[in-house]
N, CA, C and O atoms as a GROMACS GRO file, in nm:
protein
  352
    1MET      N    1  -3.705  -6.744  -2.556
    1MET     CA    2  -3.818  -6.770  -2.468
    1MET      C    3  -3.818  -6.676  -2.349
    1MET      O    4  -3.925  -6.635  -2.303
    2LYS      N    5  -3.700  -6.640  -2.298
    2LYS     CA    6  -3.693  -6.550  -2.183
    2LYS      C    7  -3.747  -6.412  -2.218
    2LYS      O    8  -3.814  -6.349  -2.136
    3ILE      N    9  -3.718  -6.366  -2.338
    3ILE     CA   10  -3.766  -6.234  -2.380
    3ILE      C   11  -3.919  -6.232  -2.384
    3ILE      O   12  -3.981  -6.137  -2.338
    4ILE      N   13  -3.978  -6.336  -2.439
    4ILE     CA   14  -4.124  -6.343  -2.447
    4ILE      C   15  -4.186  -6.348  -2.307
    4ILE      O   16  -4.287  -6.283  -2.281
    5THR      N   17  -4.126  -6.426  -2.218
    5THR     CA   18  -4.177  -6.436  -2.081
    5THR      C   19  -4.172  -6.301  -2.012
    5THR      O   20  -4.268  -6.261  -1.947
    6LEU      N   21  -4.060  -6.230  -2.026
    6LEU     CA   22  -4.046  -6.098  -1.965
    6LEU      C   23  -4.150  -6.002  -2.021
    6LEU      O   24  -4.213  -5.928  -1.945
    7LEU      N   25  -4.169  -6.003  -2.152
    7LEU     CA   26  -4.267  -5.916  -2.214
    7LEU      C   27  -4.408  -5.946  -2.162
    7LEU      O   28  -4.484  -5.854  -2.133
    8LEU      N   29  -4.442  -6.072  -2.149
    8LEU     CA   30  -4.574  -6.108  -2.097
    8LEU      C   31  -4.592  -6.062  -1.953
    8LEU      O   32  -4.700  -6.018  -1.915
    9LEU      N   33  -4.487  -6.072  -1.872
    9LEU     CA   34  -4.495  -6.025  -1.734
    9LEU      C   35  -4.518  -5.874  -1.730
    9LEU      O   36  -4.597  -5.826  -1.650
   10MET      N   37  -4.448  -5.800  -1.817
   10MET     CA   38  -4.465  -5.656  -1.820
   10MET      C   39  -4.606  -5.618  -1.863
   10MET      O   40  -4.669  -5.532  -1.802
   11ILE      N   41  -4.656  -5.683  -1.966
   11ILE     CA   42  -4.791  -5.654  -2.014
   11ILE      C   43  -4.894  -5.689  -1.907
   11ILE      O   44  -4.990  -5.615  -1.886
   12THR      N   45  -4.875  -5.801  -1.840
   12THR     CA   46  -4.966  -5.841  -1.733
   12THR      C   47  -4.968  -5.738  -1.621
   12THR      O   48  -5.075  -5.705  -1.569
   13SER      N   49  -4.851  -5.688  -1.584
   13SER     CA   50  -4.844  -5.587  -1.478
   13SER      C   51  -4.918  -5.460  -1.517
   13SER      O   52  -4.989  -5.401  -1.436
   14ILE      N   53  -4.901  -5.420  -1.641
   14ILE     CA   54  -4.967  -5.299  -1.688
   14ILE      C   55  -5.118  -5.323  -1.699
   14ILE      O   56  -5.198  -5.237  -1.660
   15THR      N   57  -5.156  -5.438  -1.751
   15THR     CA   58  -5.297  -5.468  -1.773
   15THR      C   59  -5.374  -5.480  -1.642
   15THR      O   60  -5.485  -5.427  -1.630
   16PHE      N   61  -5.318  -5.549  -1.545
   16PHE     CA   62  -5.390  -5.575  -1.421
   16PHE      C   63  -5.359  -5.474  -1.311
   16PHE      O   64  -5.427  -5.473  -1.208
   17GLY      N   65  -5.257  -5.390  -1.331
   17GLY     CA   66  -5.226  -5.287  -1.233
   17GLY      C   67  -5.321  -5.170  -1.250
   17GLY      O   68  -5.391  -5.161  -1.351
   18SER      N   69  -5.323  -5.083  -1.153
   18SER     CA   70  -5.407  -4.964  -1.167
   18SER      C   71  -5.319  -4.841  -1.159
   18SER      O   72  -5.227  -4.833  -1.077
   19ALA      N   73  -5.347  -4.746  -1.244
   19ALA     CA   74  -5.272  -4.621  -1.247
   19ALA      C   75  -5.338  -4.520  -1.154
   19ALA      O   76  -5.460  -4.507  -1.152
   20ILE      N   77  -5.257  -4.450  -1.079
   20ILE     CA   78  -5.306  -4.347  -0.989
   20ILE      C   79  -5.235  -4.217  -1.024
   20ILE      O   80  -5.112  -4.213  -1.025
   21GLN      N   81  -5.310  -4.112  -1.054
   21GLN     CA   82  -5.250  -3.984  -1.089
   21GLN      C   83  -5.192  -3.919  -0.965
   21GLN      O   84  -5.256  -3.913  -0.860
   22LEU      N   85  -5.068  -3.872  -0.979
   22LEU     CA   86  -5.004  -3.796  -0.871
   22LEU      C   87  -5.015  -3.648  -0.902
   22LEU      O   88  -4.964  -3.603  -1.005
   23GLY      N   89  -5.079  -3.572  -0.817
   23GLY     CA   90  -5.093  -3.429  -0.838
   23GLY      C   91  -5.194  -3.394  -0.945
   23GLY      O   92  -5.268  -3.480  -0.994
   24THR      N   93  -5.195  -3.267  -0.980
   24THR     CA   94  -5.288  -3.217  -1.082
   24THR      C   95  -5.225  -3.230  -1.220
   24THR      O   96  -5.107  -3.261  -1.233
   25ASP      N   97  -5.305  -3.207  -1.324
   25ASP     CA   98  -5.254  -3.210  -1.461
   25ASP      C   99  -5.143  -3.106  -1.478
   25ASP      O  100  -5.148  -3.000  -1.416
   26ILE      N  101  -5.045  -3.137  -1.561
   26ILE     CA  102  -4.941  -3.040  -1.597
   26ILE      C  103  -4.973  -2.996  -1.739
   26ILE      O  104  -4.946  -3.069  -1.834
   27ASP      N  105  -5.029  -2.878  -1.753
   27ASP     CA  106  -5.071  -2.828  -1.883
   27ASP      C  107  -4.960  -2.748  -1.950
   27ASP      O  108  -4.876  -2.688  -1.883
   28GLY      N  109  -4.960  -2.749  -2.084
   28GLY     CA  110  -4.868  -2.666  -2.161
   28GLY      C  111  -4.919  -2.523  -2.168
   28GLY      O  112  -5.028  -2.492  -2.118
   29GLU      N  113  -4.840  -2.436  -2.230
   29GLU     CA  114  -4.879  -2.295  -2.243
   29GLU      C  115  -4.997  -2.278  -2.337
   29GLU      O  116  -5.088  -2.199  -2.309
   30ALA      N  117  -4.998  -2.351  -2.448
   30ALA     CA  118  -5.105  -2.338  -2.547
   30ALA      C  119  -5.124  -2.473  -2.616
   30ALA      O  120  -5.030  -2.552  -2.625
   31ALA      N  121  -5.244  -2.498  -2.664
   31ALA     CA  122  -5.276  -2.627  -2.727
   31ALA      C  123  -5.185  -2.657  -2.845
   31ALA      O  124  -5.144  -2.772  -2.864
   32GLN      N  125  -5.152  -2.557  -2.925
   32GLN     CA  126  -5.070  -2.579  -3.043
   32GLN      C  127  -4.922  -2.603  -3.010
   32GLN      O  128  -4.844  -2.635  -3.100
   33ASP      N  129  -4.883  -2.589  -2.885
   33ASP     CA  130  -4.744  -2.617  -2.844
   33ASP      C  131  -4.712  -2.766  -2.853
   33ASP      O  132  -4.595  -2.804  -2.866
   34LEU      N  133  -4.814  -2.849  -2.847
   34LEU     CA  134  -4.798  -2.995  -2.846
   34LEU      C  135  -4.716  -3.041  -2.726
   34LEU      O  136  -4.629  -3.128  -2.738
   35SER      N  137  -4.745  -2.982  -2.611
   35SER     CA  138  -4.678  -3.021  -2.487
   35SER      C  139  -4.709  -3.167  -2.456
   35SER      O  140  -4.824  -3.210  -2.465
   36GLY      N  141  -4.606  -3.241  -2.421
   36GLY     CA  142  -4.621  -3.383  -2.393
   36GLY      C  143  -4.590  -3.470  -2.512
   36GLY      O  144  -4.600  -3.593  -2.504
   37HIS      N  145  -4.552  -3.408  -2.625
   37HIS     CA  146  -4.514  -3.486  -2.743
   37HIS      C  147  -4.399  -3.579  -2.711
   37HIS      O  148  -4.392  -3.691  -2.762
   38SER      N  149  -4.309  -3.533  -2.625
   38SER     CA  150  -4.201  -3.619  -2.576
   38SER      C  151  -4.195  -3.606  -2.425
   38SER      O  152  -4.203  -3.496  -2.370
   39VAL      N  153  -4.181  -3.719  -2.359
   39VAL     CA  154  -4.179  -3.724  -2.212
   39VAL      C  155  -4.072  -3.822  -2.168
   39VAL      O  156  -4.058  -3.929  -2.227
   40ALA      N  157  -3.998  -3.786  -2.064
   40ALA     CA  158  -3.900  -3.877  -2.004
   40ALA      C  159  -3.919  -3.875  -1.854
   40ALA      O  160  -3.948  -3.771  -1.795
   41LEU      N  161  -3.903  -3.990  -1.791
   41LEU     CA  162  -3.925  -4.005  -1.648
   41LEU      C  163  -3.799  -4.063  -1.585
   41LEU      O  164  -3.741  -4.157  -1.639
   42SER      N  165  -3.757  -4.009  -1.471
   42SER     CA  166  -3.641  -4.062  -1.401
   42SER      C  167  -3.671  -4.204  -1.352
   42SER      O  168  -3.787  -4.244  -1.344
   43SER      N  169  -3.566  -4.278  -1.320
   43SER     CA  170  -3.585  -4.419  -1.281
   43SER      C  171  -3.671  -4.435  -1.156
   43SER      O  172  -3.740  -4.536  -1.141
   44ASP      N  173  -3.668  -4.337  -1.065
   44ASP     CA  174  -3.751  -4.348  -0.944
   44ASP      C  175  -3.885  -4.276  -0.958
   44ASP      O  176  -3.965  -4.276  -0.865
   45GLY      N  177  -3.910  -4.215  -1.075
   45GLY     CA  178  -4.038  -4.151  -1.102
   45GLY      C  179  -4.057  -4.015  -1.038
   45GLY      O  180  -4.168  -3.961  -1.040
   46SER      N  181  -3.952  -3.958  -0.979
   46SER     CA  182  -3.968  -3.831  -0.908
   46SER      C  183  -3.942  -3.708  -0.996
   46SER      O  184  -3.978  -3.597  -0.957
   47ILE      N  185  -3.882  -3.727  -1.113
   47ILE     CA  186  -3.855  -3.615  -1.204
   47ILE      C  187  -3.905  -3.652  -1.342
   47ILE      O  188  -3.882  -3.763  -1.391
   48VAL      N  189  -3.975  -3.558  -1.405
   48VAL     CA  190  -4.025  -3.579  -1.540
   48VAL      C  191  -3.982  -3.462  -1.628
   48VAL      O  192  -3.985  -3.346  -1.585
   49ALA      N  193  -3.943  -3.492  -1.751
   49ALA     CA  194  -3.911  -3.391  -1.852
   49ALA      C  195  -4.023  -3.396  -1.955
   49ALA      O  196  -4.056  -3.502  -2.007
   50ILE      N  197  -4.081  -3.280  -1.984
   50ILE     CA  198  -4.193  -3.273  -2.079
   50ILE      C  199  -4.155  -3.178  -2.192
   50ILE      O  200  -4.127  -3.060  -2.169
   51GLY      N  201  -4.154  -3.230  -2.314
   51GLY     CA  202  -4.119  -3.150  -2.430
   51GLY      C  203  -4.242  -3.096  -2.500
   51GLY      O  204  -4.345  -3.163  -2.511
   52ALA      N  205  -4.230  -2.972  -2.549
   52ALA     CA  206  -4.334  -2.908  -2.630
   52ALA      C  207  -4.265  -2.860  -2.756
   52ALA      O  208  -4.220  -2.745  -2.764
   53HIS      N  209  -4.256  -2.947  -2.856
   53HIS     CA  210  -4.171  -2.917  -2.971
   53HIS      C  211  -4.223  -2.807  -3.062
   53HIS      O  212  -4.152  -2.764  -3.153
   54ASN      N  213  -4.343  -2.760  -3.041
   54ASN     CA  214  -4.398  -2.654  -3.125
   54ASN      C  215  -4.414  -2.522  -3.050
   54ASN      O  216  -4.476  -2.429  -3.101
   55ASN      N  217  -4.360  -2.512  -2.929
   55ASN     CA  218  -4.369  -2.389  -2.850
   55ASN      C  219  -4.294  -2.277  -2.923
   55ASN      O  220  -4.191  -2.301  -2.986
   56ASP      N  221  -4.346  -2.155  -2.915
   56ASP     CA  222  -4.287  -2.041  -2.986
   56ASP      C  223  -4.213  -1.944  -2.895
   56ASP      O  224  -4.197  -1.827  -2.930
   57GLY      N  225  -4.168  -1.988  -2.779
   57GLY     CA  226  -4.103  -1.900  -2.682
   57GLY      C  227  -3.981  -1.827  -2.734
   57GLY      O  228  -3.958  -1.712  -2.695
   58LYS      N  229  -3.902  -1.889  -2.818
   58LYS     CA  230  -3.781  -1.827  -2.875
   58LYS      C  231  -3.790  -1.813  -3.025
   58LYS      O  232  -3.688  -1.805  -3.093
   59GLY      N  233  -3.910  -1.810  -3.077
   59GLY     CA  234  -3.931  -1.799  -3.220
   59GLY      C  235  -4.022  -1.911  -3.268
   59GLY      O  236  -4.048  -2.006  -3.195
   60SER      N  237  -4.069  -1.899  -3.389
   60SER     CA  238  -4.167  -1.993  -3.444
   60SER      C  239  -4.115  -2.137  -3.439
   60SER      O  240  -4.013  -2.170  -3.500
   61GLY      N  241  -4.188  -2.223  -3.368
   61GLY     CA  242  -4.154  -2.364  -3.361
   61GLY      C  243  -4.024  -2.397  -3.291
   61GLY      O  244  -3.966  -2.503  -3.315
   62SER      N  245  -3.977  -2.307  -3.205
   62SER     CA  246  -3.847  -2.330  -3.139
   62SER      C  247  -3.853  -2.444  -3.038
   62SER      O  248  -3.752  -2.512  -3.016
   63GLY      N  249  -3.967  -2.465  -2.977
   63GLY     CA  250  -3.983  -2.573  -2.880
   63GLY      C  251  -3.920  -2.543  -2.745
   63GLY      O  252  -3.837  -2.453  -2.732
   64HIS      N  253  -3.960  -2.619  -2.644
   64HIS     CA  254  -3.895  -2.611  -2.514
   64HIS      C  255  -3.918  -2.739  -2.435
   64HIS      O  256  -4.002  -2.822  -2.470
   65VAL      N  257  -3.840  -2.752  -2.328
   65VAL     CA  258  -3.853  -2.864  -2.235
   65VAL      C  259  -3.868  -2.806  -2.096
   65VAL      O  260  -3.802  -2.708  -2.062
   66ARG      N  261  -3.955  -2.866  -2.017
   66ARG     CA  262  -3.970  -2.828  -1.877
   66ARG      C  263  -3.944  -2.951  -1.790
   66ARG      O  264  -3.988  -3.061  -1.823
   67LEU      N  265  -3.873  -2.931  -1.680
   67LEU     CA  266  -3.847  -3.038  -1.584
   67LEU      C  267  -3.932  -3.014  -1.460
   67LEU      O  268  -3.941  -2.901  -1.412
   68TYR      N  269  -3.993  -3.120  -1.409
   68TYR     CA  270  -4.074  -3.112  -1.288
   68TYR      C  271  -4.029  -3.219  -1.190
   68TYR      O  272  -3.989  -3.329  -1.230
   69GLN      N  273  -4.035  -3.184  -1.062
   69GLN     CA  274  -4.000  -3.280  -0.957
   69GLN      C  275  -4.118  -3.298  -0.862
   69GLN      O  276  -4.184  -3.201  -0.824
   70TRP      N  277  -4.145  -3.423  -0.826
   70TRP     CA  278  -4.252  -3.458  -0.733
   70TRP      C  279  -4.200  -3.440  -0.591
   70TRP      O  280  -4.097  -3.495  -0.556
   71ASP      N  281  -4.272  -3.362  -0.508
   71ASP     CA  282  -4.228  -3.337  -0.370
   71ASP      C  283  -4.309  -3.416  -0.268
   71ASP      O  284  -4.296  -3.394  -0.147
   72GLY      N  285  -4.391  -3.508  -0.315
   72GLY     CA  286  -4.475  -3.587  -0.226
   72GLY      C  287  -4.620  -3.545  -0.229
   72GLY      O  288  -4.708  -3.621  -0.189
   73SER      N  289  -4.646  -3.422  -0.277
   73SER     CA  290  -4.784  -3.376  -0.287
   73SER      C  291  -4.815  -3.302  -0.416
   73SER      O  292  -4.931  -3.290  -0.455
   74SER      N  293  -4.712  -3.250  -0.485
   74SER     CA  294  -4.735  -3.178  -0.610
   74SER      C  295  -4.609  -3.179  -0.697
   74SER      O  296  -4.499  -3.207  -0.650
   75TRP      N  297  -4.629  -3.148  -0.826
   75TRP     CA  298  -4.519  -3.136  -0.922
   75TRP      C  299  -4.474  -2.990  -0.925
   75TRP      O  300  -4.556  -2.900  -0.943
   76ASN      N  301  -4.344  -2.967  -0.908
   76ASN     CA  302  -4.289  -2.831  -0.910
   76ASN      C  303  -4.185  -2.821  -1.020
   76ASN      O  304  -4.100  -2.908  -1.036
   77GLN      N  305  -4.193  -2.711  -1.098
   77GLN     CA  306  -4.098  -2.694  -1.207
   77GLN      C  307  -3.959  -2.669  -1.151
   77GLN      O  308  -3.941  -2.590  -1.058
   78LEU      N  309  -3.860  -2.737  -1.208
   78LEU     CA  310  -3.720  -2.718  -1.171
   78LEU      C  311  -3.660  -2.617  -1.268
   78LEU      O  312  -3.653  -2.642  -1.388
   79GLY      N  313  -3.616  -2.504  -1.218
   79GLY     CA  314  -3.553  -2.403  -1.303
   79GLY      C  315  -3.649  -2.343  -1.404
   79GLY      O  316  -3.771  -2.348  -1.387
   80SER      N  317  -3.591  -2.285  -1.508
   80SER     CA  318  -3.667  -2.219  -1.614
   80SER      C  319  -3.686  -2.314  -1.731
   80SER      O  320  -3.626  -2.421  -1.737
   81ASP      N  321  -3.771  -2.272  -1.825
   81ASP     CA  322  -3.788  -2.348  -1.949
   81ASP      C  323  -3.653  -2.361  -2.020
   81ASP      O  324  -3.572  -2.268  -2.016
   82ILE      N  325  -3.630  -2.474  -2.083
   82ILE     CA  326  -3.512  -2.494  -2.167
   82ILE      C  327  -3.560  -2.476  -2.310
   82ILE      O  328  -3.622  -2.565  -2.368
   83ASN      N  329  -3.531  -2.357  -2.366
   83ASN     CA  330  -3.582  -2.321  -2.498
   83ASN      C  331  -3.490  -2.367  -2.610
   83ASN      O  332  -3.368  -2.367  -2.596
   84GLY      N  333  -3.552  -2.407  -2.720
   84GLY     CA  334  -3.477  -2.444  -2.839
   84GLY      C  335  -3.448  -2.322  -2.925
   84GLY      O  336  -3.484  -2.210  -2.890
   85GLU      N  337  -3.382  -2.347  -3.036
   85GLU     CA  338  -3.350  -2.241  -3.132
   85GLU      C  339  -3.468  -2.218  -3.225
   85GLU      O  340  -3.546  -2.309  -3.252
   86SER      N  341  -3.481  -2.095  -3.273
   86SER     CA  342  -3.586  -2.063  -3.369
   86SER      C  343  -3.558  -2.133  -3.502
   86SER      O  344  -3.443  -2.147  -3.542
   87LEU      N  345  -3.664  -2.176  -3.569
   87LEU     CA  346  -3.648  -2.241  -3.699
   87LEU      C  347  -3.608  -2.142  -3.807
   87LEU      O  348  -3.550  -2.181  -3.909
   88TYR      N  349  -3.639  -2.014  -3.786
   88TYR     CA  350  -3.616  -1.915  -3.891
   88TYR      C  351  -3.516  -1.812  -3.847
   88TYR      O  352  -3.484  -1.720  -3.923
   0.00000   0.00000   0.00000
């Protein structure tokens, strides 16, 4: 019963809460990169990791991850792209 109650509270918060976008959109390099296919957010919401598993930066379909940090007014990339290995 506790699990169901917790789930209902979470759904209620999401349903009745309002989302506010922080900063501008974070776009990928190209539409076919599938940027945003995987996303992770730090516990305080100040750092986000965005994966683009079809990015070709290091070869066909090698993929990459970018980390961004919120500075209070905009999202800034932390470091360089983290590139995957080429499929071929």
